[in-house]
Every structure is written in C-alpha cells, then in structure tokens.
XYZ file of C-alpha atoms in Angstrom:
635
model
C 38.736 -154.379 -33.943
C 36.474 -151.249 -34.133
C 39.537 -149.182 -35.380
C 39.802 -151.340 -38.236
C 36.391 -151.266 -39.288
C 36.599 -148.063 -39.544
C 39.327 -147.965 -41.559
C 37.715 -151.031 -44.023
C 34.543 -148.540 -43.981
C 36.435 -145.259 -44.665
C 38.615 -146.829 -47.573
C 35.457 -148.764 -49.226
C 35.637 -145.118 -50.679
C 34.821 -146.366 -54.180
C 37.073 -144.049 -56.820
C 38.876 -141.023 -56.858
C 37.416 -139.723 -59.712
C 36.620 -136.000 -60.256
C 33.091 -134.757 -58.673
C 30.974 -133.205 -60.827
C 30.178 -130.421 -57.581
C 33.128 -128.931 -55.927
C 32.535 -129.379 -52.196
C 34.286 -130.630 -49.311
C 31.886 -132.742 -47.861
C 32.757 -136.316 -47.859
C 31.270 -139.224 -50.029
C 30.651 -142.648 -49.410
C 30.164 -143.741 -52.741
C 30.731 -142.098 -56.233
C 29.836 -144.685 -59.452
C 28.644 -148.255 -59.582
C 31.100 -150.046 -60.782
C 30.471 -151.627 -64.426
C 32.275 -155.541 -63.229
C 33.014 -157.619 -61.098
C 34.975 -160.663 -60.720
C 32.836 -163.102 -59.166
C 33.292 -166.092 -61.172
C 36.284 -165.898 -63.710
C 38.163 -164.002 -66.030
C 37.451 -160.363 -65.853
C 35.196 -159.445 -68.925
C 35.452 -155.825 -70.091
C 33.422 -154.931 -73.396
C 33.708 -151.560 -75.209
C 30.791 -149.568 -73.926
C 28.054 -148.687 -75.888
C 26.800 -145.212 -77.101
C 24.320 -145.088 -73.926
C 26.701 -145.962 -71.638
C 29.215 -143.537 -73.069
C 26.637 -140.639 -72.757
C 26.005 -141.911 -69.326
C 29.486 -141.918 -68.069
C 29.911 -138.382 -69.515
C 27.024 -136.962 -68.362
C 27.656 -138.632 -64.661
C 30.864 -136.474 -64.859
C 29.444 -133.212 -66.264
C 27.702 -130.376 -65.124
C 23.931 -130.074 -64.986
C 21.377 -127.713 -64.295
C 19.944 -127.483 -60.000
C 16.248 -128.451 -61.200
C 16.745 -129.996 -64.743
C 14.959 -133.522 -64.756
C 16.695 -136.451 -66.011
C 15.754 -139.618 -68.375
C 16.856 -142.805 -68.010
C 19.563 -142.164 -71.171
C 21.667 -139.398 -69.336
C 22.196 -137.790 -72.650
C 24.772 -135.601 -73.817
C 28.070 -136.008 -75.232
C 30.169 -133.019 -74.624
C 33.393 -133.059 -73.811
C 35.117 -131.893 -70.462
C 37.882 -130.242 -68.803
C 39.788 -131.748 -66.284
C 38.776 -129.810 -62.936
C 42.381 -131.634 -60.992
C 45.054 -129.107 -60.641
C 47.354 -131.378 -62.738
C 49.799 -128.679 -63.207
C 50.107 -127.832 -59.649
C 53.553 -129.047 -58.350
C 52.187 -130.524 -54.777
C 49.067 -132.068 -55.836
C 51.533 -133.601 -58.941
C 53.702 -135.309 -55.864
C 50.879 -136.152 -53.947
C 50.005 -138.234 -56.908
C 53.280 -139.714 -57.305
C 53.647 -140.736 -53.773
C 50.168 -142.537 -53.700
C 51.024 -144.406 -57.329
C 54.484 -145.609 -55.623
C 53.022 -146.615 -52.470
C 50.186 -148.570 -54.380
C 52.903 -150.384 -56.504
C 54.694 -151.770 -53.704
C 51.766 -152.667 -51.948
C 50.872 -154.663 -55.431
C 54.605 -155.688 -55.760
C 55.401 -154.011 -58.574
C 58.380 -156.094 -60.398
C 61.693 -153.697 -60.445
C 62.532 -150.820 -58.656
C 60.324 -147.990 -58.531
C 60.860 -144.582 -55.983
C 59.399 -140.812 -56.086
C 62.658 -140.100 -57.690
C 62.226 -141.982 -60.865
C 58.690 -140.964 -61.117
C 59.180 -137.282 -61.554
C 60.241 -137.958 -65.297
C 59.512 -141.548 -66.403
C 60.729 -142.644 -69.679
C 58.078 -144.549 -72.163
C 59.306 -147.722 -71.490
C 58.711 -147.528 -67.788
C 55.555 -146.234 -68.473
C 54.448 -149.077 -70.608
C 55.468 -151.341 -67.314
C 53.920 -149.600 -65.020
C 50.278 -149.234 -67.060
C 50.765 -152.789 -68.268
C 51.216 -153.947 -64.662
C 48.019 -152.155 -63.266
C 45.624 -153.314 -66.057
C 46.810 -156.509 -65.529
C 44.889 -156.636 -62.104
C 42.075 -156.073 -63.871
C 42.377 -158.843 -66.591
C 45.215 -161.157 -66.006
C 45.971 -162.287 -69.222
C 46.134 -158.850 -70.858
C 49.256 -158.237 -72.768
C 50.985 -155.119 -74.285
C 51.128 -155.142 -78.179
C 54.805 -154.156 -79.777
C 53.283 -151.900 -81.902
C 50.608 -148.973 -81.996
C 50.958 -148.388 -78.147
C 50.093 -144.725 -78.699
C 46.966 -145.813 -79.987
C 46.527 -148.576 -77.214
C 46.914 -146.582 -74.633
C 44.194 -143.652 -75.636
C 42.115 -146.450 -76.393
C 41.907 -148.510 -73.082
C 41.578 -145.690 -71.213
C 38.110 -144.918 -73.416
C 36.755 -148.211 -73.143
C 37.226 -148.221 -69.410
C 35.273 -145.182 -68.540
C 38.166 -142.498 -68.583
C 36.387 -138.892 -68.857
C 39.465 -137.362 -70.089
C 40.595 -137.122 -73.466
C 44.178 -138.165 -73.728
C 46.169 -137.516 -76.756
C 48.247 -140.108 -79.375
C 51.437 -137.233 -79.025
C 51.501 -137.943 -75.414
C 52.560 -141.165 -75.501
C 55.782 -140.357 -77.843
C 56.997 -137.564 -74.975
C 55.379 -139.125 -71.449
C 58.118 -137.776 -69.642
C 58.022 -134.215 -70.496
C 56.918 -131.423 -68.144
C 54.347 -130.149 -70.655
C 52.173 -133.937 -70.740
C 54.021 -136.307 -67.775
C 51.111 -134.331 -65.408
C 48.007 -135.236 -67.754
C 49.262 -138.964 -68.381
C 49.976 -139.135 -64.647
C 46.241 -138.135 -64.199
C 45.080 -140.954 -66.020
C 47.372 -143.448 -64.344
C 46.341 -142.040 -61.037
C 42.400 -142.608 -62.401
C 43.213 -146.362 -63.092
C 44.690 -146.756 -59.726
C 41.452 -146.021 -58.459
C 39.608 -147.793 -60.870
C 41.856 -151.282 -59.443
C 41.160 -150.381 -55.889
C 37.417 -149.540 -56.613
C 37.491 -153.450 -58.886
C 39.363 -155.177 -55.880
C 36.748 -153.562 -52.829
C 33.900 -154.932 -54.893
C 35.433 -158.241 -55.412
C 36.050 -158.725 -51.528
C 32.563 -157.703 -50.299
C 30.937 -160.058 -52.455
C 27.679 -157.267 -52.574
C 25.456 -159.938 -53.653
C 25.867 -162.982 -51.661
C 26.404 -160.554 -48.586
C 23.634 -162.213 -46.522
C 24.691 -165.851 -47.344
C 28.391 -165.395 -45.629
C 29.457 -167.838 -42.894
C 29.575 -166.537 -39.417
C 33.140 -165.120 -39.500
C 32.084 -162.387 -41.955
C 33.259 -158.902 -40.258
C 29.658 -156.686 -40.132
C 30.155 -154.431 -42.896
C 29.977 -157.253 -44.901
C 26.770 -158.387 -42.933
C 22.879 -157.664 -43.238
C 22.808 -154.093 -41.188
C 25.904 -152.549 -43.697
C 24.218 -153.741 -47.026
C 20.764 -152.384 -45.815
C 22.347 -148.910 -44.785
C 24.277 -149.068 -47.887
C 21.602 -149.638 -50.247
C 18.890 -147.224 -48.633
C 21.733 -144.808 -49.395
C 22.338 -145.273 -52.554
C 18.534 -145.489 -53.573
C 17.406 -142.312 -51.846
C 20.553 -140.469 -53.788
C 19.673 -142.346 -56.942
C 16.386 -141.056 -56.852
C 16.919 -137.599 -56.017
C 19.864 -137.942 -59.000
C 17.408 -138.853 -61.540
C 14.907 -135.801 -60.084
C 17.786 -133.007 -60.564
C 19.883 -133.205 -57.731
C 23.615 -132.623 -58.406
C 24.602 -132.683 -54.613
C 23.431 -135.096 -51.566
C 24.997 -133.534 -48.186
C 21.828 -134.176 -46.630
C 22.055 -137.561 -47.152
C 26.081 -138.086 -46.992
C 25.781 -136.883 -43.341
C 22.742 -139.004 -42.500
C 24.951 -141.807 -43.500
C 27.832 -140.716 -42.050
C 26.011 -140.453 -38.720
C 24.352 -144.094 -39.424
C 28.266 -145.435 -39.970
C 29.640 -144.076 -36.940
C 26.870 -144.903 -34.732
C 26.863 -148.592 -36.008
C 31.137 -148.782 -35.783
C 30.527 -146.530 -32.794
C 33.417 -144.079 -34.243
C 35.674 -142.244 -31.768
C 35.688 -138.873 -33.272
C 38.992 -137.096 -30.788
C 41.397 -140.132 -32.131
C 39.977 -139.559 -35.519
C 41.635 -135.964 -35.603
C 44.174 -136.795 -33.536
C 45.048 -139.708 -36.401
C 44.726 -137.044 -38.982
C 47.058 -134.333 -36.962
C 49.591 -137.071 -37.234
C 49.129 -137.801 -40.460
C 49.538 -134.290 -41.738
C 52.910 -133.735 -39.456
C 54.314 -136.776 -40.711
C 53.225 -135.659 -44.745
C 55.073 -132.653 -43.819
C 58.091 -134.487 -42.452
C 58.115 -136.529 -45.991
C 58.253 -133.567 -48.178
C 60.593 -131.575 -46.083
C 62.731 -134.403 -46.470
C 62.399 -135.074 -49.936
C 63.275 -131.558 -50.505
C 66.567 -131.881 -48.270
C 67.085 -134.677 -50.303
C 66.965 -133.631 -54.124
C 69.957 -132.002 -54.334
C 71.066 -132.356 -57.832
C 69.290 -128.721 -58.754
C 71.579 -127.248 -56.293
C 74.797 -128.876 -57.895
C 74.069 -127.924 -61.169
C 73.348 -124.218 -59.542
C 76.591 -124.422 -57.651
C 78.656 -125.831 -60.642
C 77.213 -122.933 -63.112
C 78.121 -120.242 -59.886
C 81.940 -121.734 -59.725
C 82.194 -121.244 -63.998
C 81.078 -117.696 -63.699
C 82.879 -116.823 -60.666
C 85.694 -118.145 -62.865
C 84.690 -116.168 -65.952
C 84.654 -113.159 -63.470
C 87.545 -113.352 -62.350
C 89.138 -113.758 -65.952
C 87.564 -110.547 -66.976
C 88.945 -108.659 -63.791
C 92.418 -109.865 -64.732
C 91.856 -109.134 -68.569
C 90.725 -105.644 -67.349
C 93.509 -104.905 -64.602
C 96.040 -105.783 -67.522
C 94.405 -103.152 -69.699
C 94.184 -100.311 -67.319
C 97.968 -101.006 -66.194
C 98.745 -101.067 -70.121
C 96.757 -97.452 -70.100
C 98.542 -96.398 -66.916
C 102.860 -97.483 -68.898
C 101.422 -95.584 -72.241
C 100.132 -92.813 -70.465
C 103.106 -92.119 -68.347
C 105.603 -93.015 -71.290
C 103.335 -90.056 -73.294
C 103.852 -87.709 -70.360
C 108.037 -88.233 -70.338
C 107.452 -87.523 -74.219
C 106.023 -84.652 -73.277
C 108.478 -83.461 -71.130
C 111.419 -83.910 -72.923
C 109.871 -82.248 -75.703
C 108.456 -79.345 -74.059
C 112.835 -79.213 -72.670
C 114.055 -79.734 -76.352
C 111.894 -77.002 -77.001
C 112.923 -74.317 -74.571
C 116.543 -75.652 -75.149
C 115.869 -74.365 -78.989
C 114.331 -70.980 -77.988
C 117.582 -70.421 -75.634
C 119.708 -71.074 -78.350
C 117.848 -68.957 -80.840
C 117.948 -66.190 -78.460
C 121.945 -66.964 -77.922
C 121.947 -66.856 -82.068
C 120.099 -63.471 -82.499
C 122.590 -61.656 -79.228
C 125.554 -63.388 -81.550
C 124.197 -61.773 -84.420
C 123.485 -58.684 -83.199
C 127.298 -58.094 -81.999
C 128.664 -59.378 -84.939
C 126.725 -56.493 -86.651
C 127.869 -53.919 -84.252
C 131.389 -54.974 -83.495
C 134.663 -55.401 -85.763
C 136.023 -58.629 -85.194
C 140.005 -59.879 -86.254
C 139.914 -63.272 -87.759
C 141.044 -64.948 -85.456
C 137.527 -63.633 -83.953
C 135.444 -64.767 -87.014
C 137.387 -67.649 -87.277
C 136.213 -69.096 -83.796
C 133.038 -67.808 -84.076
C 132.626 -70.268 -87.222
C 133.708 -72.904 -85.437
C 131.492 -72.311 -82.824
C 128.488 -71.943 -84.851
C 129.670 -74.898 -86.144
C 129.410 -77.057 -82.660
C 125.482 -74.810 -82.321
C 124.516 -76.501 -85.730
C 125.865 -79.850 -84.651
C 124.356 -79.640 -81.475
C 121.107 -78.181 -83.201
C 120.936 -80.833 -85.381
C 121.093 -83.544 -83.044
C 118.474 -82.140 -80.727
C 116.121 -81.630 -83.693
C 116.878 -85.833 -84.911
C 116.148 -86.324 -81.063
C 113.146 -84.143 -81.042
C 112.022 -86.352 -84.411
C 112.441 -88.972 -82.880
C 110.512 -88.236 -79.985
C 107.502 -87.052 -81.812
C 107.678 -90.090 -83.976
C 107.964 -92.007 -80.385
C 104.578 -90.075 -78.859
C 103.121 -90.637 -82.100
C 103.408 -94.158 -81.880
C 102.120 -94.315 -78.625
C 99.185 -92.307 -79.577
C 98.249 -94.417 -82.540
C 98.641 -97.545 -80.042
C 95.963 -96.117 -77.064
C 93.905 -94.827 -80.405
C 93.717 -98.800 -81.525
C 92.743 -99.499 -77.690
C 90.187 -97.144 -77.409
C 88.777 -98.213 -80.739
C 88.828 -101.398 -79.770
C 86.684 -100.566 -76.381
C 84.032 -98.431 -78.714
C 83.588 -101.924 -81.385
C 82.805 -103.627 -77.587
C 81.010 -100.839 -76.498
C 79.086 -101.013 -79.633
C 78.543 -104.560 -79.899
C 77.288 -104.777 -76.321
C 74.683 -101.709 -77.357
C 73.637 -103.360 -80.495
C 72.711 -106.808 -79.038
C 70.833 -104.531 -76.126
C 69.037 -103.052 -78.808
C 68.044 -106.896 -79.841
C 66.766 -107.751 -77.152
C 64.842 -104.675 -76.329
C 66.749 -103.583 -73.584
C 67.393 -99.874 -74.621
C 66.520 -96.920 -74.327
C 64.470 -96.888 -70.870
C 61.877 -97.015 -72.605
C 62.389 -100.156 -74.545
C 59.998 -103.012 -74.296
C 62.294 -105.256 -71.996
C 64.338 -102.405 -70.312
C 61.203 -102.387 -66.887
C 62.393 -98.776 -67.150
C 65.676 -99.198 -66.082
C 69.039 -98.032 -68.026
C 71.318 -100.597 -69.144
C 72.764 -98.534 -71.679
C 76.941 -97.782 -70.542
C 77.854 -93.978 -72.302
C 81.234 -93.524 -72.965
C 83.172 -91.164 -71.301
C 87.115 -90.037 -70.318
C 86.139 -89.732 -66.760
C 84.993 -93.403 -66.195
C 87.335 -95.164 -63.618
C 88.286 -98.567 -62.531
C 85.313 -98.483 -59.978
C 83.483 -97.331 -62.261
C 82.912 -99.810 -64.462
C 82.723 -102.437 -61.840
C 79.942 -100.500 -60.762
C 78.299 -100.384 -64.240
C 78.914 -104.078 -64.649
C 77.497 -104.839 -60.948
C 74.199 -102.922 -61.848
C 73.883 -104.411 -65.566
C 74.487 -108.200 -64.310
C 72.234 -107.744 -61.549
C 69.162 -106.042 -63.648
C 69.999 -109.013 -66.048
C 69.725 -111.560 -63.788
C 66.342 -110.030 -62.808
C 65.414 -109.607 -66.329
C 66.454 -113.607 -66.705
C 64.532 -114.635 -63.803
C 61.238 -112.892 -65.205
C 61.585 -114.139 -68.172
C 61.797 -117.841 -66.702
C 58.257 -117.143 -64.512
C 56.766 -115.696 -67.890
C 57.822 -118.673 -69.861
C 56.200 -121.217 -67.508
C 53.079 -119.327 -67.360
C 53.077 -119.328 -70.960
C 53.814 -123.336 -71.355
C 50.694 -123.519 -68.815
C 48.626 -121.178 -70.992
C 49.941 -123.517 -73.683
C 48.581 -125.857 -72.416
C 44.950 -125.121 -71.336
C 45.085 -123.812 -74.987
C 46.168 -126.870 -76.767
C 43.283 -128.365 -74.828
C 40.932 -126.007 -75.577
C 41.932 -126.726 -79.582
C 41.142 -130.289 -79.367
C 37.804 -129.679 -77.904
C 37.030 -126.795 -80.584
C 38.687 -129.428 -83.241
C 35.768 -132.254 -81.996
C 32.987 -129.607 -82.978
C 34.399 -128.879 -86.504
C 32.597 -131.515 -87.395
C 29.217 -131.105 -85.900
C 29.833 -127.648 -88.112
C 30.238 -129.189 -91.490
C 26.661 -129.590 -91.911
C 25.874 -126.551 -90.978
C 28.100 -124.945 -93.312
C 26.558 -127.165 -96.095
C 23.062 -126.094 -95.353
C 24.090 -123.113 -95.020
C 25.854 -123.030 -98.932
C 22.746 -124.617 -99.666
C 20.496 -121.521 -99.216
C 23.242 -118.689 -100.250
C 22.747 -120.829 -103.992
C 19.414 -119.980 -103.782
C 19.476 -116.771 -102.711
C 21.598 -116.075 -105.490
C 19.593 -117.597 -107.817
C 16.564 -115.333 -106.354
C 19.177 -111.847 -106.767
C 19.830 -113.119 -110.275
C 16.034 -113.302 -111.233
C 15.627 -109.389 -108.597
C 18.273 -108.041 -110.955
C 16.534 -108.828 -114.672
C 13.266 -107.562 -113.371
C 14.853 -104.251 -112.019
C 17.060 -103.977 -115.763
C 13.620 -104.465 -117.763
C 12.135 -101.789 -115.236
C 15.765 -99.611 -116.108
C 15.055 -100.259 -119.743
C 11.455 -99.128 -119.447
C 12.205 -95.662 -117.683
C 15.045 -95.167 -120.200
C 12.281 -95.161 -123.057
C 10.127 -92.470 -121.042
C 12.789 -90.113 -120.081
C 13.854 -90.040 -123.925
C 10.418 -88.803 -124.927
C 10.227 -86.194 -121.714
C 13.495 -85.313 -123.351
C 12.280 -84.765 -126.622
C 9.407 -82.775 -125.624
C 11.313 -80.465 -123.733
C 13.764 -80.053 -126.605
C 10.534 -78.855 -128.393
C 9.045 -76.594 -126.232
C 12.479 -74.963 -125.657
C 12.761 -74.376 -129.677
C 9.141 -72.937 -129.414
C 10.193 -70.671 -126.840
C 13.311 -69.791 -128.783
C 11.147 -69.139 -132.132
C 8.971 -66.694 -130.063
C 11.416 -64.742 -128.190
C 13.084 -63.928 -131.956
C 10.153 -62.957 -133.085
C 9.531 -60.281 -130.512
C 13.042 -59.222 -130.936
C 12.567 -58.724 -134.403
C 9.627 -56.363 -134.037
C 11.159 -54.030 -131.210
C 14.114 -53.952 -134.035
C 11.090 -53.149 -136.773
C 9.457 -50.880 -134.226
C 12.964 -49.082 -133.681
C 13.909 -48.306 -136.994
C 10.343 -46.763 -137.972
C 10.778 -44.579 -135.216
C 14.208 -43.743 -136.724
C 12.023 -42.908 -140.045
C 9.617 -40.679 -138.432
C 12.159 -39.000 -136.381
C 14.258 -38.338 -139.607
C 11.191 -37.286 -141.419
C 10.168 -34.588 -138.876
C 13.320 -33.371 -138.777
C 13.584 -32.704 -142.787
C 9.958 -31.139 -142.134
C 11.572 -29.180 -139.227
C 14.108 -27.631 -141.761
C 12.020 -27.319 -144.874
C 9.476 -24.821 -142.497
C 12.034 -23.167 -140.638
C 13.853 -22.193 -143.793
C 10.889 -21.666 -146.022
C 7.702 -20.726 -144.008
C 8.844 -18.789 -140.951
C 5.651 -17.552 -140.489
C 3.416 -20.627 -139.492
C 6.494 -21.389 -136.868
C 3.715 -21.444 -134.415
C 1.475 -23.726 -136.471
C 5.130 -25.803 -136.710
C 6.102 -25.950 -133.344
C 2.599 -26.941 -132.471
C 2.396 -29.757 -135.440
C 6.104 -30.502 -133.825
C 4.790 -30.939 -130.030
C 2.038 -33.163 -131.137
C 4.228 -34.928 -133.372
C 6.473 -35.883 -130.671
C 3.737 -36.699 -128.154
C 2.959 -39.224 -130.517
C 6.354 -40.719 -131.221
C 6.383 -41.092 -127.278
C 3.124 -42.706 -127.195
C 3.749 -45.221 -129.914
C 7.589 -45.758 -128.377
C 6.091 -46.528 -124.870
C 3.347 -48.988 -126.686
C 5.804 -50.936 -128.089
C 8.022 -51.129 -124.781
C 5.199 -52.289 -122.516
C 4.054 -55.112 -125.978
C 8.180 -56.124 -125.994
C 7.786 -56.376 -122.009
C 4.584 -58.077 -121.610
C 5.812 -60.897 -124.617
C 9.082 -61.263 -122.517
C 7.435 -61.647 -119.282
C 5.237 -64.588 -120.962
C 8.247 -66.192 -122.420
C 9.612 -66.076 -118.896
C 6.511 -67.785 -117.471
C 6.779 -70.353 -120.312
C 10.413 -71.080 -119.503
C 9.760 -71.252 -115.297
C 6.679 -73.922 -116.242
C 9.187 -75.927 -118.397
C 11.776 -75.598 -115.796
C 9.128 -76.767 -113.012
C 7.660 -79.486 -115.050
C 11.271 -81.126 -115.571
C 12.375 -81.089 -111.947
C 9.051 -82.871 -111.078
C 9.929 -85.613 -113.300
C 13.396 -85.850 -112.808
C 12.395 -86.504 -108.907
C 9.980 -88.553 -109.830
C 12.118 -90.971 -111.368
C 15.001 -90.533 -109.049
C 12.101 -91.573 -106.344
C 11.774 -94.542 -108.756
C-alpha cells in the first residue's frame, strides 16, 4: 500500500512540458491546469490575449531579480529547448506515446515500428484519438486539417510554433521529430487533465472514508502551502524553487514514509531493463542491414564483371602482342634471308665479270637467276604481307589503347566535376585520385589503383553523408530561426514608415539648405567679378607704367648716342684742324666723358628705382589676390 502511494504521488507529476530553468532537480508541480471535468462536457475556449502572454511568459526566460505584474507580459516567441533531433530522446518519445495508446486502447494496431515514419492519415488517428479524451465529442474536419491541427495546438496552450507545411510531409525526417514533440506535449496535457479529474482538488476534504490520503486533508494542505510559497516567490522574481522542491520532497516522503534503497534499486532495474529494450530493438530492425547486404551482393557482382571484362582485355593484349613479336621475327628472317641472297648476287656478279663462261654456263646461270627472282619475289609478297599483317595488328592495340585514354579521360573529367583533382582540389582531403597513364602499369597494378580510389571514395561518400545531415539539422534550426525573424517583419513596418516619414522631411529641409547656399553662390559670384575687374585694372596700370619707363631708358639711350657722335665729330674737327689746343681738347674730352658717365649712371639707377616700384606694385597685387581667393575658398 505505501509503494503505491508513492507511485500515485510521484506520477501526480503534472506535465512534461519544457522548464523554463535547466536543472535536474525534481518538480512536483509545473502549471495549473486551465479545466477540469467536474461536471460535464469538457469546455475549452480560445484563450485570451492575457492568458496567451501568460502562458508564454510562464515558458520563457526572465531576469534573477526582475519583478513581475499580475499580466506576465510579453509575447516573444521561443525555441524549443527538447533535443528533438536527437535520435534516443526521439525513441524515448515514441516508446512512451505507444505505451500510452495501449494503455488508452488505442483502436488498430500501433508498435515502435510504425511510429518511426507515420503517414498523415495515421497521424490524423492518432491526434484525433488523444483530443478526444479531452472533449468527447470532438471530431476531425475533412478539410483544412493543416490548419486544424496548428490551430488546436494554439488554443490549448502549446508554446511551440508548428507549421501548416508540416502537416502535408508528417512523416519526413526533417518535421516527423517537431510534430512528434507536440504529440508528445498533448500526451501530457491528457495525463495532467485525467490526474486533476481523479483528485477532485476541490471537494478533497468532503470524500468518504475510503479516500487513499493523498487525496485527504494532510496532502491538499502540503500541496497548497507549496504551491503558494512558490507562487509568491514567482511573482517576486524567482525563476527556480529547489529550496522549496526539497522541503516538499522531504514533507512527501516523511508523510508516505518513502524507502529510499528500493527507490534506486527500482530505478537500477528500470534502466537495465531500458537497455535490454533498445538493445533489442536494435537486434531487431534489420531491414537497414538487408538493403546494405543486397547493395554489397550487386557490387560484388559488378566487381567481378569488371575483373572478367579486364582479364579478357589483358589476355587480348597478351595474343596481339605475341602475334606482333612472330611478325617480328619472321621479318627480321625474311630480312637476313634477302641480305644473304644479295650478297650471293654481288659474288655471282663479280665472277661473271672476271670469268669467261660457255653458254651452256650463261645459259644455267639465267635460269638460275631465274629461280633467285622467283624465289625473291615470293619472299618480298610474303614480307608484304607480313608488314600489312603487323600493321593490322598495330592499328588494332592503337584502337585499344585509345579506347583506354577516352576512359581514362572520362574518369579524369568527371573527377575534375566533382572536385576531386589535383590534391589540391576542394574535395580531394589531399589525397590523389588522379590514375597517370603509363606502359609500365601491370595487372596488379591497377587493382591496386582501383583498391585505393574505391576505398578513398567510399570515405569521401561517407563524409559527405555526415555533412549532409548536419546540414539538414542546420536547416533546420535555420528554417526556424526564419519564421521567428518573419513574425517581427511586421512589428518593423512601422518603423520603416516612421522612419520614411522623417527622410521626406529631411529632404524637404536639404532642398530649402541647398537654395540658400545657391543665392549665397550667386552672391560671391558677383564679388569675385568686380575683384576681377579691379585687378584687370591695376595690372593695365602697371603695364602703362612699366612702358613708359622703357620708353625713356630708349630716349635716354639714343641722346647718349647723339652726344657720343657729336664729341666724336668735335674729336676730329680739333685733331685735324687745331692741333695745338690738343691739351685744351683732351681736357674738354675727359670732362666730356665724365659727364656722359654721370648722366648714363643717373638714368640707370631712375630705370632701376621705377622697376623696383613696379615690382612692389605687382607683389601687393599678387598678395592682395591670394588673400581673397582664400578668403572665399574659406567661404
């Protein structure tokens, strides 16, 4: 009796939903549930937008210390933390959904077997059956089940999202593991529905005497201390209770007074037998390994074709090359037959020139030259015929060997394909599957190329195989990453609209920036023009002044030209006519050209002294213009 209350306490374990914490403590209780059939016909509405929030913020994360309002808010959606694509927790879930339908009687025949890829239509059975423990006189609809489905799940408190496109494909690898998820969830959800319905929570303390006691006065107070110290400490922050699970874990097992040695022993034996069921199963699923086997007998089969095809080729090689070397032979004879008989010729020859011969002589000479040609002629036809015989053969091995290259080739082109040479080729893994032709490859050989190139293959294959079902599982956290970015497109939209919203403006404001700065453009334009005119006029001034000084150095030059002519005619004239005042002369002459130096050095230093202020002039113009250029770059 205290073994079974035990067990009645341990499984009033109230769903197997997801915990928000991961932990491996042990819970007592996990949600309220939102019915109960006390009275009637189960009654399940489509929940509200607080209860939604509630239900999803129940399941999410939180912060340690954030404080919490009576609305649970938040809507965001969440990623399934079960390890649906892990292979044993995926049988683990099977087994429990097959046990639970034969426990419920489950019309037709159901095993682990024909849950591993369930068609739609069993599907639909197996989902209608289980809901139907909830509400009795639910009934599939014939049409929009994919729609249905999704839709149930929601209204029922499912935290998952679970797509329309599942339900056309629920048997495939890629979404049999997320639909079995949310069968699994309803599972729980019946068990969870039926526990309530049998403890009758609240008409506990009006039971008749035969009531067991956790359905008495000391479980419902223990219970519902529980639940209101962890309620409170829920709504204050708290996102785990192990302070409070093991109080009432200790309060349980002192009032069932729990053995705690047959308690593990129970559980040893419950894991050794698990293993004994899967080892089992295993043993038992062999239709993998016949398919394996079958596709092993077909290639053995194929291998052993290609051996024969290839023994039949090398013993083909083997006739044509020993048919080429008798050829040879008989040719290389023919031919040193021919060189005898030239040399036989030539002695003939040479004693017909150095002997006299009667006619009778001559005569059977002839005829034996005669019988030469014959036989010469018939050894060259057989020597023809030979060559035209090798030549054959030749042309034969040629078309066999060409034929091996257009393989040879073949094979290296689809290698190249696929990436699988050179070495350093992205699906070679740096090893060599590239087969060079050569004359000294033998039959062991090229068993030992095609040993090494089938085995790297099947390597090659078998990496190729892990890659692709890490990339289906990448796949698919992706695809459900996409439908939770797709649900916040949406909340975007507005955004973006606001967001359009002010770029018009702001437009509208770099429209109205741009006419003020072309007005300023137009303004600066006017003043440059009339810097630019004044500068055109001072550098005409400038110009007018500098030919004016180089017309008087050109005046001042020629009148020293004058006086320099004149003195010389006055020179002459006194020379020639007064020699005597050549004193008075050369004296008139010295002072004459003291002054013509004087006078010429005046009007150097006036020409340098008006160039040297022209210069000034020009460096001031020069300065002012760079200032104002600068200025208006700076502008």
């Amino acid at each position: 009796m205290e073994r079974s209350r035990m067990n009645r306490a341990s499984s009033s374990r109230l769903s197997e939903l997801p915990q928000r914490v991961e932990s491996n403590r042990m819970s007592m209780v996990y949600a309220t549930p939102q019915s109960k059939q006390s009275f009637g016909k189960l009654n399940i509405p489509k929940p509200q937008s607080v209860t939604s929030e509630r239900r999803t913020s129940f399941f999410g994360s939180r912060g340690a210390g954030m404080a919490r309002n009576s609305t649970f808010g938040g809507t965001e959606k969440m990623k399934d933390p079960r390890p649906l694509h892990d292979k044993a927790y995926v049988q683990q879930c099977i087994r429990q959904l097959c046990e639970f339908l034969s426990e419920k009687g489950f019309p037709g025949s159901m095993s682990v077997k024909s849950l591993q890829s369930p068609s739609t239509k069993e599907f639909l059975k197996i989902f209608e059956f289980i809901y139907c423990l909830l509400d009795p006189t639910f009934q599939m609809p014939t049409s929009k089940v994919e729609e249905e489905v999704p839709r149930i799940l929601k209204d029922l408190g499912y935290p998952f999202v679970l797509s329309k496109s599942s339900m056309y494909s629920v048997g495939a690898p890629h979404t049999w593991p997320q639909v079995l998820g949310a069968v699994v969830w309803l599972m729980d959800t019946v068990k969870i529905f039926c526990s309530m319905s049998d403890q009758d929570l609240l008409f506990a303390d009006f039971s008749d005497g035969s009531t067991e006691i956790e359905d008495g006065v000391e479980f419902n107070k223990l219970f519902q201390d529980y639940t209101a110290e962890t309620y409170n400490k829920f709504m204050q922050g708290a996102d785990t209770f192990d302070e409070e699970d093991a109080d009432y874990l200790a309060e349980l097992k002192r009032l069932y007074n729990v053995d705690e040695g047959l308690l593990a022993s129970m559980e040893e034996k419950y894991r050794m037998l698990s293993d004994e069921v899967e080892r089992l199963e295993k043993e038992s699923q062999t239709d993998r390994l016949m398919v394996k086997r079958t596709e092993k007998v077909k290639l053995q089969t194929d291998l052993q074709k290609l051996q024969s095809y290839r023994s039949n080729l090398e013993s083909f090689k083997a006739n044509l090359e020993n048919k080429a070397s008798g050829l040879a032979e008989e040719l290389e004879a023919s031919g040193l037959q021919v060189e005898t008989l030239k040399q036989e010729e030539s002695r003939l020859q040479h004693i017909l020139s150095t002997q006299k011969f009667t006619p009778a002589d001559i005569e059977r000479i002839n005829w034996e030259k005669r019988e030469l040609q014959q036989t010469i002629n018939s050894l060259s036809k057989s020597l023809e015929q030979a060559e035209q015989h090798m030549w054959n053969e030749e042309i034969a091995l040629a078309k066999a060997k060409e034929t091996a290259e257009v393989k040879l080739a073949e094979y290296h082109k689809l290698a190249r394909k696929l990436k699988l040479i050179p070495v350093s080729a992205e699906n070679a893994c740096g090893h060599d599957f590239e087969i060079r032709p050569s004359t000294e490859y033998g039959p062991s050989t090229m068993v030992q190329c095609r040993t090494q190139i089938q085995q790297l293959l099947r390597k090659l294959i078998t990496d190729v195989d892990e890659e692709c079902s890490r990339l289906t599982d990448m796949k698919l956290s992706l695809e459900e990453s996409i439908e939770q970015v797709n649900s916040n497109i949406s909340d975007k939209a507005n955004d973006l609209k606001h967001l359009r919203e002010q770029i018009r403006r702001l437009d509208e404001q770099l429209e109205q920036d741009m006419q003020d700065i072309a007005h300023e453009e137009q303004k600066w334009s006017a003043e440059m023009e009339s810097v630019e005119t004044h500068r055109k006029l001072l550098e005409k001034k400038v110009t007018l002044g500098y030919d004016e000084s180089v017309e008087q150095l050109k005046a001042a030059q020629q009148q020293y030209h004058l006086v320099l002519q004149e003195t010389n005619e006055e020179r002459r004239t006194v020379v020639n006519n007064l020699a005597s005042v050549l004193t008075t002369a050369a004296n008139h002459l010295s002072i004459v050209e003291k002054f013509l130096e004087d006078q010429h050095k005046r009007v150097d230093r006036v020409y340098t002294d008006a160039f040297r202020e022209d210069e000034v002039d020009i460096q001031k113009m020069k300065d002012i213009m760079e200032g104002f250029i600068a200025k208006v770059n700076s502008m």
